GROMACS .gro file of C-alpha atoms in nm:
model
  181
    1MET     CA    1  10.066  15.204   7.820
    2LYS     CA    2   9.655  15.224   7.881
    3ASN     CA    3   9.499  14.965   7.999
    4ARG     CA    4   9.173  14.799   7.757
    5GLU     CA    5   8.932  14.954   8.050
    6ILE     CA    6   9.044  15.289   7.991
    7THR     CA    7   9.079  15.324   7.617
    8THR     CA    8   8.755  15.109   7.563
    9ASN     CA    9   8.538  15.368   7.816
   10VAL     CA   10   8.234  15.548   7.623
   11PHE     CA   11   8.332  15.865   7.823
   12TRP     CA   12   8.733  15.858   7.783
   13GLN     CA   13   8.719  15.801   7.411
   14LEU     CA   14   8.440  16.088   7.359
   15PHE     CA   15   8.678  16.318   7.568
   16PHE     CA   16   8.997  16.198   7.424
   17HIS     CA   17   8.829  16.239   7.007
   18LEU     CA   18   8.709  16.544   7.130
   19HIS     CA   19   9.092  16.696   7.266
   20ILE     CA   20   9.237  16.593   6.973
   21VAL     CA   21   9.017  16.724   6.709
   22PHE     CA   22   8.959  17.055   6.844
   23ALA     CA   23   9.296  17.092   6.894
   24ALA     CA   24   9.419  17.003   6.561
   25THR     CA   25   9.145  17.299   6.454
   26ALA     CA   26   9.287  17.543   6.726
   27LEU     CA   27   9.640  17.485   6.582
   28LEU     CA   28   9.518  17.516   6.230
   29THR     CA   29   9.299  17.805   6.276
   30GLY     CA   30   9.531  17.971   6.579
   31TRP     CA   31   9.884  18.024   6.295
   32LEU     CA   32   9.626  18.237   6.088
   33GLN     CA   33   9.613  18.532   6.375
   34PHE     CA   34   9.911  18.607   6.360
   35ARG     CA   35   9.914  18.747   5.993
   36LEU     CA   36   9.931  19.101   6.021
   37LYS     CA   37   9.700  19.143   5.701
   38LEU     CA   38   9.400  18.970   5.887
   39SER     CA   39   9.465  19.158   6.185
   40LYS     CA   40   9.455  19.503   6.060
   41GLY     CA   41   9.271  19.627   5.720
   42PRO     CA   42   9.030  19.550   5.534
   43HIS     CA   43   9.065  19.179   5.606
   44TYR     CA   44   8.975  19.226   5.985
   45HIS     CA   45   8.659  19.080   6.028
   46TRP     CA   46   8.856  18.753   5.945
   47HIS     CA   47   9.070  18.754   6.229
   48GLY     CA   48   8.741  18.812   6.422
   49PHE     CA   49   8.570  18.527   6.246
   50ILE     CA   50   8.926  18.307   6.295
   51GLY     CA   51   8.927  18.401   6.655
   52GLU     CA   52   8.623  18.257   6.715
   53ILE     CA   53   8.648  17.893   6.566
   54TYR     CA   54   8.990  17.904   6.776
   55ALA     CA   55   8.793  18.027   7.087
   56ILE     CA   56   8.546  17.752   7.045
   57SER     CA   57   8.806  17.486   6.954
   58PHE     CA   58   9.008  17.596   7.250
   59ILE     CA   59   8.767  17.573   7.518
   60ILE     CA   60   8.610  17.207   7.429
   61SER     CA   61   9.006  17.087   7.380
   62SER     CA   62   9.131  17.215   7.715
   63LEU     CA   63   8.804  17.090   7.909
   64SER     CA   64   8.831  16.754   7.751
   65ALA     CA   65   9.189  16.748   7.855
   66LEU     CA   66   9.107  16.817   8.215
   67TYR     CA   67   8.868  16.504   8.201
   68ILE     CA   68   9.129  16.278   8.021
   69SER     CA   69   9.465  16.436   8.184
   70PRO     CA   70   9.411  16.181   8.485
   71TYR     CA   71   9.429  15.880   8.252
   72SER     CA   72   9.797  16.002   8.135
   73ASN     CA   73  10.082  15.746   8.043
   74GLY     CA   74  10.312  15.761   8.348
   75GLY     CA   75  10.129  15.833   8.630
   76THR     CA   76  10.122  16.119   8.868
   77PRO     CA   77  10.383  16.323   8.692
   78ALA     CA   78  10.214  16.326   8.343
   79PHE     CA   79   9.847  16.358   8.518
   80LEU     CA   80   9.981  16.739   8.697
   81GLY     CA   81  10.219  16.857   8.319
   82PHE     CA   82   9.881  16.811   8.110
   83PHE     CA   83   9.618  16.904   8.353
   84THR     CA   84   9.830  17.207   8.453
   85LEU     CA   85   9.843  17.264   8.084
   86SER     CA   86   9.482  17.264   8.001
   87ILE     CA   87   9.415  17.454   8.281
   88LEU     CA   88   9.675  17.730   8.188
   89TRP     CA   89   9.591  17.713   7.853
   90PHE     CA   90   9.179  17.766   7.952
   91VAL     CA   91   9.282  18.053   8.212
   92ILE     CA   92   9.537  18.266   7.979
   93THR     CA   93   9.317  18.218   7.655
   94LEU     CA   94   8.972  18.368   7.816
   95LEU     CA   95   9.172  18.603   7.957
   96GLY     CA   96   9.285  18.694   7.613
   97TYR     CA   97   8.933  18.710   7.461
   98ILE     CA   98   8.768  18.927   7.745
   99ASN     CA   99   9.120  19.170   7.667
  100ILE     CA  100   8.933  19.241   7.328
  101GLN     CA  101   8.616  19.186   7.400
  102ASN     CA  102   8.685  19.507   7.641
  103VAL     CA  103   8.934  19.653   7.354
  104ILE     CA  104   9.261  19.582   7.522
  105THR     CA  105   9.432  19.502   7.191
  106ILE     CA  106   9.794  19.485   7.315
  107ARG     CA  107   9.716  19.254   7.626
  108HIS     CA  108   9.495  19.066   7.423
  109GLN     CA  109   9.770  18.966   7.155
  110GLN     CA  110  10.039  18.914   7.422
  111LEU     CA  111   9.801  18.604   7.618
  112MET     CA  112   9.753  18.526   7.244
  113ILE     CA  113  10.141  18.478   7.170
  114TYR     CA  114  10.092  18.286   7.535
  115SER     CA  115   9.789  18.095   7.465
  116TYR     CA  116   9.913  17.974   7.090
  117ALA     CA  117  10.219  17.862   7.292
  118LEU     CA  118  10.051  17.621   7.476
  119CYS     CA  119   9.823  17.495   7.237
  120PHE     CA  120  10.143  17.388   6.999
  121SER     CA  121  10.267  17.218   7.324
  122GLY     CA  122  10.106  16.918   7.132
  123VAL     CA  123  10.345  16.928   6.825
  124THR     CA  124  10.649  16.960   7.067
  125LEU     CA  125  10.564  16.674   7.292
  126ARG     CA  126  10.558  16.513   6.948
  127LEU     CA  127  10.937  16.613   6.855
  128TRP     CA  128  11.055  16.581   7.212
  129LEU     CA  129  10.926  16.220   7.301
  130PRO     CA  130  11.130  16.014   7.020
  131THR     CA  131  11.429  16.234   7.102
  132LEU     CA  132  11.397  16.181   7.486
  133LEU     CA  133  11.328  15.786   7.465
  134LEU     CA  134  11.659  15.757   7.284
  135PHE     CA  135  11.846  15.823   7.587
  136ILE     CA  136  11.526  15.722   7.873
  137THR     CA  137  11.461  15.375   7.701
  138GLU     CA  138  11.178  15.314   7.957
  139PHE     CA  139  10.823  15.486   7.760
  140ASP     CA  140  10.653  15.615   8.149
  141SER     CA  141  10.931  15.811   8.284
  142ALA     CA  142  11.010  15.954   7.901
  143TYR     CA  143  10.611  16.082   7.936
  144ASN     CA  144  10.684  16.190   8.274
  145ILE     CA  145  10.875  16.452   8.143
  146VAL     CA  146  10.771  16.550   7.835
  147ALA     CA  147  10.440  16.612   7.997
  148TRP     CA  148  10.604  16.914   8.137
  149LEU     CA  149  10.862  16.961   7.859
  150CYS     CA  150  10.589  17.039   7.547
  151TRP     CA  151  10.508  17.328   7.695
  152ILE     CA  152  10.734  17.489   7.948
  153PRO     CA  153  10.977  17.605   7.705
  154ASN     CA  154  10.721  17.695   7.464
  155LEU     CA  155  10.603  17.955   7.718
  156ILE     CA  156  10.964  18.111   7.776
  157VAL     CA  157  10.986  18.079   7.389
  158ALA     CA  158  10.620  18.338   7.394
  159HIS     CA  159  10.781  18.557   7.722
  160ILE     CA  160  11.079  18.615   7.496
  161ILE     CA  161  10.853  18.687   7.148
  162ASN     CA  162  10.632  18.914   7.333
  163LYS     CA  163  10.931  19.113   7.502
  164LYS     CA  164  11.111  19.171   7.169
  165ILE     CA  165  10.777  19.299   7.038
  166ASN     CA  166  10.692  19.558   7.307
  167LYS     CA  167  11.054  19.645   7.259
  168THR     CA  168  10.994  19.698   6.908
  169LYS     CA  169  10.676  19.880   6.971
  170ASN     CA  170  10.803  20.078   7.231
  171SER     CA  171  11.102  20.226   7.013
  172ASN     CA  172  10.888  20.277   6.745
  173HIS     CA  173  10.675  20.492   6.948
  174ILE     CA  174  10.912  20.684   7.115
  175PHE     CA  175  11.070  20.718   6.760
  176GLN     CA  176  10.766  20.865   6.638
  177LEU     CA  177  10.783  21.125   6.962
  178LYS     CA  178  11.096  21.248   6.802
  179LYS     CA  179  10.951  21.232   6.510
  180ASN     CA  180  10.630  21.478   6.596
  181LYS     CA  181  10.849  21.741   6.799
   0.00000   0.00000   0.00000
């Protein structure tokens, strides 16, 4: 567990709480973005508005996570896992934002699926950790594993989702071409 010197540090507390509050905000707003009714049609403006909230939340949460990650339980392996997660979440979401600003909607959609998979790592961490502690009784060892396990499988699932969406879009596109001939 963290020593008292770290947990009573004003800067650590500030960045820890910023990370938690804004990660939760990103989690709550992010899932709304996958509702098709919000991303198309008369409610499209809500998609952009909620996307802005997600973007602000991810920036604050991922950057504050960069500050607190060196103080992770478990030591260097956990630090590297959480630091890598923070960098990936920041870069992938930023690229998703840049793509939608350039009206590259398909790439934006793919990147935001990856972004939300990384955002969801907070949930998967809380699911994996108790399970790991059943088999690995030493907390720091389990935490070193969960620092990677909380997000790598999420990215694999996001990749599978993106492949399935692309396959569906391509088959629908081919069907439309055949139908129009």
